[in-house]
Each structure stands twice: as structure tokens, then as C-alpha cells.
Amino acid sequence: MNTRKLFTSTLAALALLALFTTPAALRASDVSGTATSITTSNNSVALALGSGASASIGSIMTRDNSNVSGTLTDNTTSNNSVALGLGSGASASIGGIAIRGSTLGGQATSVTASNNSVALALGSGATARLGGILIKDGSNVSGRLSDVTVVNNSVALALGSGSDASIGGIEVAGSHFSGQASSVTAVSNTVAFDLGWFGRAHIGGIQIR
């Protein structure tokens, strides 16, 4: 197989993955109770292409004015992993929990273990995450947030205006949170880098903005 055919086949495979790889997502929903996601994956890619596209390996996402009360738990183990968001507002994630434009009352727990990992966001407002908890878009969250992320040989890279790449940690952006937040992140051979107007790349920690 020549180089051009190999590139074409690889691109086609990634495009299919972008279409069919999605998180456990709650959209415009009213949910009360317990939601648990357990994912084990090797040689993994989460790829989102295009404006507003979303791709994920493992993880839990609520969006579009969902109202959730109870407990959300995500446990993702992934090796040789890439989370890639390409396009305006695109998002890609491996593990973690994302609360977008929603209400959550209760507890959210994210546990992510990943090796040989890259989180890359390219494009205006694009996001790429390895583990962690993200709360944004005017969400209202009360209760307890807990994140534990362990990664090795990892890179968080954000390119583009307002893009965001992260490994572990808890981020609250343009939202309301009341309660308790705990973040534990362990990494080795790790780089966080951003390039662009208001671009962000971070590893671990708790950010409220």
C-alpha cells in the first residue's frame, strides 16, 4: 500500500470513528437517580471534526438544559490514547464528566487512567480533554465534585482562539457551583501548551472563571 492510500484509509477510519464514537450523553433530559459509565479501551482515538462536533471514549456528558439529580460516575481506563477536537466548538474527550448548559444536584465522580496520551484542540472554541470535570455554558451545579486522573507520557495542546486542552482537574467556566470540589492528578513526562488568543492548556488543578 502506498503512502497516499494509507493516508486515505486512515482518514476514512478516523472519520467513521468521529461519526459513531459518542459519550454517554444526556440531552434536554430530566433524570433522577444514578448513572455509571465504565470503559476500558486500548489503542484509542476520540476525534471530532466540524463545527460543534463531539467524540468521546468513555465519559459522561449532560447538555441542552438537562436537569439531573443524583450521582454521576465515570471510570475510564485507556492506553495509547488521543483526544482530538478539530473545528469551531468541536469537542473530544477520553474519560471525564462534562456538564454543559445543565443543572446538576448531587455528586459527580470521574476516575481516569491513561497512558501515552494526547489531548489536542484545534479551532475557535474547540476543547479536548483527558479525564477531569468540566462545567460550562451557564450550568448550575450543587453538591460534590471529585476527579482522580493518572496519566503517563501525556500532552495537552490548545491551538486557536478560545480553545481549551486539559488533562485532569476541575474547571468551572461561566457557571454557578456550590458545594465541595476535589481534584487529584498524577502525571509523568507531561507537557501543557497553548497557542492562540485566549487559548488554554492545563494539567490538573481547579479553575473557576
Coordinates of N, CA and C in Angstrom, one line a residue:
M1 N 0.8 -1.2 0.0 CA 0.0 0.0 0.0 C 0.9 1.2 0.0
N2 N 0.6 2.2 -1.0 CA 1.5 3.4 -1.0 C 1.1 4.4 0.1
T3 N 1.8 5.4 0.2 CA 1.6 6.4 1.3 C 0.3 7.1 1.1
R4 N -0.1 7.4 -0.1 CA -1.4 8.1 -0.3 C -2.6 7.2 0.0
K5 N -2.5 5.9 -0.3 CA -3.6 5.0 0.0 C -3.7 4.8 1.5
L6 N -2.5 4.7 2.2 CA -2.5 4.6 3.6 C -3.1 5.8 4.3
F7 N -2.8 7.0 3.8 CA -3.3 8.2 4.4 C -4.8 8.3 4.2
T8 N -5.3 7.9 3.0 CA -6.7 7.9 2.7 C -7.5 7.0 3.6
S9 N -7.0 5.8 3.8 CA -7.6 4.7 4.6 C -7.7 5.2 6.1
T10 N -6.6 5.8 6.5 CA -6.5 6.2 7.9 C -7.5 7.3 8.2
L11 N -7.6 8.3 7.2 CA -8.6 9.4 7.3 C -10.0 8.9 7.3
A12 N -10.3 7.9 6.5 CA -11.6 7.4 6.4 C -12.0 6.7 7.7
A13 N -11.1 6.0 8.3 CA -11.3 5.3 9.6 C -11.6 6.3 10.7
L14 N -10.8 7.4 10.7 CA -11.0 8.4 11.7 C -12.3 9.1 11.6
A15 N -12.7 9.3 10.3 CA -14.0 10.0 10.1 C -15.1 9.1 10.6
L16 N -15.1 7.8 10.4 CA -16.1 6.9 10.9 C -16.1 6.9 12.4
L17 N -14.9 6.9 13.0 CA -14.9 7.0 14.5 C -15.5 8.3 15.0
A18 N -15.3 9.4 14.3 CA -15.9 10.7 14.7 C -17.4 10.6 14.6
L19 N -17.9 9.8 13.6 CA -19.4 9.8 13.5 C -20.0 8.9 14.5
F20 N -19.3 7.8 14.9 CA -20.0 6.8 15.8 C -19.5 6.7 17.2
T21 N -18.4 7.4 17.5 CA -17.9 7.3 18.9 C -18.5 8.4 19.7
T22 N -19.4 8.2 20.6 CA -20.0 9.2 21.4 C -20.1 8.9 22.9
P23 N -20.1 9.9 23.7 CA -20.2 9.6 25.2 C -21.6 9.2 25.6
A24 N -21.7 8.8 26.9 CA -23.0 8.6 27.5 C -23.5 10.0 27.7
A25 N -24.5 10.4 26.8 CA -24.9 11.8 26.8 C -26.4 12.0 27.2
L26 N -26.6 13.0 28.0 CA -28.0 13.3 28.4 C -28.3 14.7 27.7
R27 N -29.3 14.7 26.8 CA -29.6 16.0 26.1 C -31.1 16.3 26.4
A28 N -31.3 17.6 26.8 CA -32.6 18.0 27.1 C -33.4 17.0 27.9
S29 N -32.8 16.5 28.9 CA -33.4 15.4 29.7 C -33.6 15.8 31.1
D30 N -34.5 15.1 31.8 CA -34.8 15.2 33.2 C -34.6 13.9 33.8
V31 N -33.5 13.7 34.6 CA -33.0 12.5 35.1 C -32.8 12.5 36.6
S32 N -33.3 11.5 37.3 CA -33.1 11.4 38.8 C -32.7 10.0 39.1
G33 N -31.5 9.9 39.8 CA -31.0 8.6 40.2 C -29.5 8.4 40.0
T34 N -29.0 7.3 39.5 CA -27.6 7.0 39.4 C -27.3 6.6 38.0
A35 N -26.2 7.3 37.5 CA -25.7 7.0 36.1 C -24.2 6.6 36.3
T36 N -23.8 5.4 35.8 CA -22.5 4.9 35.9 C -22.0 4.5 34.6
S37 N -20.8 5.0 34.2 CA -20.1 4.6 32.9 C -18.8 4.0 33.3
I38 N -18.5 2.7 32.8 CA -17.2 2.1 33.0 C -16.7 1.7 31.6
T39 N -15.5 2.2 31.2 CA -15.0 2.0 29.9 C -13.5 1.5 30.0
T40 N -13.2 0.5 29.3 CA -11.8 0.0 29.2 C -11.5 0.0 27.7
S41 N -10.4 0.7 27.3 CA -10.1 0.8 25.9 C -8.6 0.9 25.6
N42 N -8.1 0.2 24.6 CA -6.7 0.3 24.2 C -6.6 0.8 22.7
N43 N -5.4 1.4 22.5 CA -5.2 1.9 21.1 C -6.4 2.8 20.6
S44 N -6.6 3.8 21.4 CA -7.9 4.6 21.2 C -7.7 6.0 20.7
V45 N -8.7 6.4 19.9 CA -8.8 7.8 19.4 C -10.2 8.3 19.5
A46 N -10.3 9.5 20.1 CA -11.6 10.2 20.1 C -11.4 11.4 19.2
L47 N -12.1 11.5 18.1 CA -11.9 12.6 17.1 C -13.2 13.2 16.8
A48 N -13.2 14.6 16.9 CA -14.4 15.4 16.5 C -14.0 16.3 15.4
L49 N -14.7 16.3 14.2 CA -14.5 17.1 13.1 C -15.7 17.9 12.7
G50 N -15.5 19.3 12.6 CA -16.6 20.1 12.2 C -17.2 20.9 13.3
S51 N -17.9 22.0 12.9 CA -18.5 22.9 13.9 C -19.4 22.2 14.9
G52 N -19.1 22.2 16.1 CA -20.0 21.6 17.2 C -19.9 20.1 17.2
A53 N -19.0 19.5 16.5 CA -18.9 18.0 16.5 C -18.4 17.5 17.9
S54 N -18.8 16.3 18.3 CA -18.4 15.8 19.6 C -18.0 14.3 19.4
A55 N -16.9 13.9 20.0 CA -16.5 12.5 20.0 C -15.9 12.2 21.4
S56 N -16.1 10.9 21.8 CA -15.6 10.6 23.2 C -15.3 9.1 23.3
I57 N -14.4 8.8 24.2 CA -14.1 7.4 24.6 C -14.5 7.4 26.1
G58 N -15.5 6.7 26.5 CA -16.0 6.7 27.8 C -16.6 8.1 28.1
S59 N -16.6 8.5 29.3 CA -17.1 9.8 29.8 C -18.6 9.9 29.9
I60 N -19.1 11.0 30.6 CA -20.5 11.3 30.7 C -20.7 12.8 30.4
M61 N -21.7 13.1 29.6 CA -22.0 14.5 29.3 C -23.4 14.8 29.4
T62 N -23.7 16.0 30.0 CA -25.1 16.5 30.1 C -25.1 17.8 29.3
R63 N -26.2 18.1 28.6 CA -26.2 19.3 27.8 C -27.7 19.7 27.4
D64 N -27.8 20.8 26.8 CA -29.1 21.3 26.3 C -30.2 21.3 27.4
N65 N -29.8 22.0 28.5 CA -30.8 22.3 29.5 C -31.3 21.0 30.2
S66 N -30.4 20.0 30.3 CA -30.8 18.8 31.1 C -30.8 19.1 32.6
N67 N -31.7 18.4 33.3 CA -31.8 18.6 34.7 C -31.6 17.2 35.4
V68 N -30.5 17.1 36.1 CA -30.0 15.8 36.7 C -29.9 16.0 38.2
S69 N -30.5 15.0 38.9 CA -30.3 14.9 40.4 C -29.9 13.5 40.7
G70 N -28.9 13.4 41.6 CA -28.4 12.1 41.9 C -26.9 11.9 41.8
T71 N -26.4 10.8 41.3 CA -25.0 10.5 41.2 C -24.6 10.2 39.8
L72 N -23.5 10.9 39.3 CA -22.9 10.5 38.0 C -21.5 10.0 38.3
T73 N -21.1 8.8 37.8 CA -19.8 8.2 38.0 C -19.2 7.8 36.6
D74 N -18.1 8.2 36.3 CA -17.4 7.7 35.1 C -16.0 7.1 35.5
N75 N -15.7 5.9 35.0 CA -14.5 5.3 35.3 C -13.9 4.8 33.9
T76 N -12.9 5.4 33.5 CA -12.3 5.1 32.1 C -10.9 4.7 32.2
T77 N -10.5 3.6 31.7 CA -9.1 3.2 31.5 C -8.8 3.1 30.1
S78 N -7.7 3.8 29.6 CA -7.4 3.9 28.2 C -5.9 3.9 28.0
N79 N -5.4 3.2 27.0 CA -4.0 3.2 26.7 C -3.7 3.6 25.3
N80 N -2.6 4.3 25.0 CA -2.3 4.7 23.6 C -3.4 5.5 23.1
S81 N -3.7 6.7 23.8 CA -5.0 7.4 23.6 C -4.7 8.8 23.0
V82 N -5.7 9.2 22.2 CA -5.7 10.6 21.6 C -7.1 11.1 21.7
A83 N -7.2 12.4 22.2 CA -8.5 13.1 22.2 C -8.2 14.3 21.3
L84 N -9.0 14.4 20.2 CA -8.7 15.4 19.2 C -10.0 16.2 18.8
G85 N -10.0 17.5 18.9 CA -11.2 18.3 18.5 C -10.7 19.3 17.4
L86 N -11.3 19.2 16.2 CA -11.0 20.0 15.1 C -12.2 20.7 14.6
G87 N -12.2 22.0 14.6 CA -13.4 22.8 14.2 C -14.0 23.7 15.2
S88 N -14.7 24.7 14.8 CA -15.3 25.7 15.7 C -16.2 25.0 16.7
G89 N -15.9 25.1 18.0 CA -16.8 24.5 19.0 C -16.7 23.0 19.1
A90 N -15.8 22.3 18.4 CA -15.7 20.9 18.4 C -15.2 20.4 19.8
S91 N -15.5 19.2 20.2 CA -15.1 18.7 21.5 C -14.7 17.2 21.3
A92 N -13.6 16.8 22.0 CA -13.2 15.4 22.0 C -12.7 15.1 23.4
S93 N -13.0 13.9 24.0 CA -12.6 13.6 25.3 C -12.4 12.1 25.5
I94 N -11.5 11.8 26.4 CA -11.2 10.4 26.9 C -11.5 10.4 28.4
G95 N -12.6 9.8 28.8 CA -13.0 9.8 30.2 C -13.5 11.2 30.6
G96 N -13.8 11.3 31.9 CA -14.2 12.6 32.5 C -15.7 12.8 32.4
I97 N -16.1 13.9 33.0 CA -17.5 14.3 33.0 C -17.6 15.8 32.6
A98 N -18.6 16.0 31.7 CA -18.8 17.4 31.2 C -20.3 17.8 31.4
I99 N -20.5 18.9 32.1 CA -21.8 19.5 32.4 C -21.9 20.8 31.6
R100 N -22.8 20.8 30.6 CA -22.9 21.9 29.7 C -24.3 22.4 29.6
G101 N -24.5 23.7 30.0 CA -25.8 24.2 29.9 C -26.9 23.4 30.7
S102 N -26.5 22.9 31.8 CA -27.4 21.9 32.5 C -27.4 22.2 34.0
T103 N -28.4 21.6 34.7 CA -28.4 21.7 36.1 C -28.1 20.3 36.7
L104 N -27.3 20.3 37.7 CA -26.9 19.0 38.4 C -26.9 19.2 39.9
G105 N -27.7 18.4 40.6 CA -27.7 18.4 42.1 C -27.3 17.0 42.6
G106 N -26.2 16.9 43.3 CA -25.8 15.6 43.8 C -24.3 15.5 43.7
Q107 N -23.8 14.4 43.2 CA -22.4 14.0 43.2 C -21.9 13.6 41.8
A108 N -20.8 14.1 41.4 CA -20.2 13.7 40.1 C -18.7 13.2 40.4
T109 N -18.4 12.0 40.0 CA -17.1 11.4 40.3 C -16.5 10.9 39.0
S110 N -15.3 11.4 38.7 CA -14.6 10.9 37.5 C -13.2 10.3 37.9
V111 N -13.0 9.1 37.4 CA -11.7 8.4 37.6 C -11.2 8.0 36.2
T112 N -10.0 8.5 35.9 CA -9.4 8.2 34.5 C -8.0 7.8 34.7
A113 N -7.6 6.7 34.0 CA -6.2 6.2 34.0 C -5.9 6.1 32.5
S114 N -4.8 6.7 32.1 CA -4.5 6.7 30.6 C -3.0 6.8 30.5
N115 N -2.5 6.1 29.5 CA -1.0 6.1 29.1 C -0.8 6.5 27.7
N116 N 0.4 7.1 27.4 CA 0.7 7.5 26.1 C -0.4 8.3 25.5
S117 N -0.7 9.5 26.1 CA -2.0 10.2 25.8 C -1.7 11.6 25.3
V118 N -2.6 12.1 24.4 CA -2.6 13.4 23.8 C -4.0 14.0 23.8
A119 N -4.1 15.2 24.3 CA -5.3 16.0 24.2 C -5.0 17.2 23.4
L120 N -5.7 17.3 22.2 CA -5.4 18.4 21.2 C -6.7 19.0 20.8
A121 N -6.8 20.4 20.9 CA -7.9 21.2 20.5 C -7.4 22.2 19.4
L122 N -8.0 22.1 18.2 CA -7.6 23.0 17.1 C -8.9 23.6 16.5
G123 N -9.0 25.0 16.7 CA -10.1 25.7 16.2 C -10.7 26.6 17.2
S124 N -11.5 27.6 16.8 CA -12.1 28.5 17.7 C -13.0 27.8 18.7
G125 N -12.8 27.9 20.0 CA -13.6 27.4 21.0 C -13.6 25.8 21.1
A126 N -12.7 25.2 20.4 CA -12.6 23.7 20.5 C -12.0 23.3 21.8
T127 N -12.5 22.1 22.3 CA -12.0 21.5 23.5 C -11.6 20.1 23.4
A128 N -10.5 19.7 24.0 CA -10.0 18.3 24.1 C -9.6 18.0 25.5
R129 N -10.1 16.9 26.1 CA -9.8 16.6 27.5 C -9.4 15.1 27.7
L130 N -8.5 14.9 28.6 CA -8.2 13.6 29.1 C -8.6 13.6 30.6
G131 N -9.7 13.0 30.9 CA -10.2 13.0 32.3 C -10.7 14.3 32.7
G132 N -10.9 14.5 34.0 CA -11.3 15.8 34.6 C -12.8 16.0 34.6
I133 N -13.2 17.1 35.1 CA -14.6 17.5 35.2 C -14.7 18.9 34.7
L134 N -15.6 19.1 33.7 CA -15.9 20.5 33.1 C -17.3 20.9 33.3
I135 N -17.4 22.1 33.8 CA -18.8 22.7 34.0 C -18.8 24.1 33.2
K136 N -19.7 24.2 32.2 CA -19.7 25.5 31.5 C -21.0 25.8 30.9
D137 N -21.1 26.9 30.1 CA -22.3 27.3 29.4 C -23.5 27.6 30.3
G138 N -23.2 28.3 31.4 CA -24.3 28.7 32.3 C -24.9 27.6 33.1
S139 N -24.2 26.5 33.4 CA -24.7 25.4 34.2 C -24.8 25.8 35.6
N140 N -25.7 25.1 36.3 CA -25.9 25.3 37.8 C -25.7 24.0 38.5
V141 N -24.6 23.9 39.3 CA -24.2 22.6 39.9 C -24.1 22.8 41.4
S142 N -24.7 21.9 42.1 CA -24.6 21.9 43.6 C -24.3 20.5 44.1
G143 N -23.4 20.4 45.0 CA -23.1 19.1 45.5 C -21.6 18.8 45.6
R144 N -21.1 17.6 45.3 CA -19.7 17.3 45.4 C -19.2 16.8 44.1
L145 N -18.0 17.4 43.8 CA -17.3 17.0 42.5 C -15.9 16.4 43.0
S146 N -15.6 15.2 42.3 CA -14.4 14.6 42.7 C -13.7 14.0 41.4
D147 N -12.5 14.4 41.1 CA -11.8 13.9 40.0 C -10.4 13.3 40.4
V148 N -10.1 12.1 39.8 CA -8.8 11.5 40.0 C -8.4 11.1 38.6
T149 N -7.2 11.6 38.2 CA -6.7 11.4 36.8 C -5.2 11.0 37.0
V150 N -4.9 9.8 36.4 CA -3.5 9.3 36.4 C -3.1 9.1 34.9
V151 N -2.1 9.9 34.4 CA -1.7 9.7 33.0 C -0.2 9.7 32.9
N152 N 0.3 9.0 31.9 CA 1.8 9.0 31.6 C 2.1 9.4 30.2
N153 N 3.2 10.0 29.9 CA 3.7 10.3 28.6 C 2.5 11.1 27.9
S154 N 2.2 12.3 28.4 CA 1.0 13.0 28.0 C 1.2 14.4 27.6
V155 N 0.4 14.9 26.7 CA 0.5 16.3 26.1 C -0.9 16.9 26.1
A156 N -1.1 18.1 26.6 CA -2.3 18.9 26.5 C -2.0 20.1 25.6
L157 N -2.6 20.2 24.4 CA -2.3 21.2 23.4 C -3.5 21.9 22.9
A158 N -3.5 23.2 23.0 CA -4.7 24.0 22.5 C -4.2 25.0 21.5
L159 N -4.8 25.0 20.3 CA -4.4 25.9 19.2 C -5.7 26.6 18.7
G160 N -5.8 27.9 18.8 CA -6.9 28.6 18.3 C -7.6 29.5 19.3
S161 N -8.3 30.5 18.8 CA -9.0 31.4 19.7 C -10.0 30.7 20.7
G162 N -9.7 30.9 21.9 CA -10.6 30.4 22.9 C -10.6 28.8 23.0
S163 N -9.6 28.2 22.4 CA -9.6 26.7 22.5 C -9.1 26.3 23.9
D164 N -9.3 25.0 24.3 CA -9.0 24.6 25.6 C -8.6 23.1 25.5
A165 N -7.4 22.8 26.1 CA -7.0 21.4 26.2 C -6.6 21.1 27.6
S166 N -7.0 20.0 28.2 CA -6.8 19.7 29.6 C -6.5 18.3 29.9
I167 N -5.8 18.0 30.9 CA -5.5 16.7 31.4 C -5.9 16.7 32.9
G168 N -7.0 16.0 33.3 CA -7.4 16.0 34.7 C -7.9 17.4 35.2
G169 N -8.1 17.5 36.4 CA -8.6 18.8 37.0 C -10.0 19.0 36.9
I170 N -10.5 20.1 37.5 CA -11.9 20.6 37.5 C -11.9 22.0 37.0
E171 N -12.8 22.3 36.1 CA -12.9 23.6 35.5 C -14.4 24.1 35.5
V172 N -14.6 25.2 36.1 CA -15.9 25.9 36.1 C -15.8 27.2 35.3
A173 N -16.5 27.2 34.2 CA -16.5 28.4 33.3 C -17.8 29.0 33.1
G174 N -18.1 30.2 33.5 CA -19.3 30.9 33.2 C -20.5 30.2 33.8
S175 N -20.3 29.6 35.0 CA -21.4 28.7 35.6 C -21.4 29.0 37.1
H176 N -22.5 28.4 37.7 CA -22.6 28.5 39.2 C -22.3 27.2 39.8
F177 N -21.5 27.2 40.8 CA -21.2 26.0 41.6 C -21.2 26.2 43.1
S178 N -21.9 25.4 43.8 CA -21.8 25.4 45.3 C -21.7 24.0 45.8
G179 N -20.7 23.9 46.8 CA -20.5 22.6 47.3 C -19.0 22.3 47.6
Q180 N -18.6 21.1 47.3 CA -17.2 20.7 47.5 C -16.6 20.1 46.2
A181 N -15.3 20.5 46.0 CA -14.6 20.1 44.8 C -13.3 19.5 45.2
S182 N -12.9 18.3 44.7 CA -11.6 17.7 45.0 C -11.0 17.2 43.7
S183 N -9.7 17.5 43.5 CA -9.1 17.1 42.2 C -7.7 16.5 42.6
V184 N -7.4 15.3 42.1 CA -6.1 14.6 42.3 C -5.6 14.2 40.9
T185 N -4.5 14.8 40.5 CA -3.9 14.5 39.2 C -2.5 14.0 39.3
A186 N -2.1 12.8 38.8 CA -0.7 12.4 38.8 C -0.3 12.1 37.3
V187 N 0.8 12.8 36.9 CA 1.3 12.7 35.6 C 2.8 12.5 35.5
S188 N 3.3 11.9 34.4 CA 4.7 11.9 34.2 C 5.0 12.1 32.7
N189 N 6.2 12.8 32.5 CA 6.6 13.1 31.1 C 5.4 13.8 30.4
T190 N 5.1 15.0 30.9 CA 3.9 15.7 30.6 C 4.1 17.2 30.1
V191 N 3.4 17.6 29.1 CA 3.5 19.0 28.6 C 2.1 19.6 28.4
A192 N 1.9 20.8 28.9 CA 0.7 21.6 28.6 C 1.1 22.8 27.8
F193 N 0.4 23.1 26.7 CA 0.8 24.1 25.8 C -0.4 24.7 25.1
D194 N -0.4 26.1 25.1 CA -1.5 26.7 24.3 C -0.9 27.8 23.4
L195 N -1.5 28.0 22.2 CA -1.1 29.0 21.2 C -2.3 29.5 20.6
G196 N -2.6 30.8 20.9 CA -3.8 31.4 20.3 C -4.4 32.4 21.3
W197 N -5.2 33.3 20.7 CA -5.9 34.3 21.5 C -6.8 33.7 22.5
F198 N -6.6 33.8 23.8 CA -7.4 33.2 24.9 C -7.4 31.7 24.9
G199 N -6.4 31.1 24.2 CA -6.3 29.6 24.3 C -5.9 29.2 25.7
R200 N -6.2 28.0 26.1 CA -5.9 27.5 27.4 C -5.4 26.0 27.3
A201 N -4.4 25.7 28.0 CA -4.0 24.3 28.2 C -3.5 24.1 29.6
H202 N -4.1 23.1 30.3 CA -3.8 22.9 31.7 C -3.8 21.5 32.1
I203 N -3.0 21.2 33.2 CA -2.9 19.8 33.7 C -3.3 19.9 35.2
G204 N -4.3 19.2 35.6 CA -4.8 19.2 37.0 C -5.3 20.5 37.5
G205 N -5.5 20.6 38.8 CA -5.9 21.8 39.4 C -7.4 22.0 39.4
I206 N -7.8 23.1 40.0 CA -9.2 23.6 40.0 C -9.2 25.0 39.4
Q207 N -10.0 25.2 38.4 CA -10.1 26.6 37.8 C -11.5 27.0 37.8
I208 N -11.7 28.3 38.3 CA -13.1 28.9 38.3 C -12.9 30.2 37.6
R209 N -13.7 30.4 36.5 CA -13.5 31.7 35.8 C -14.9 32.1 35.1

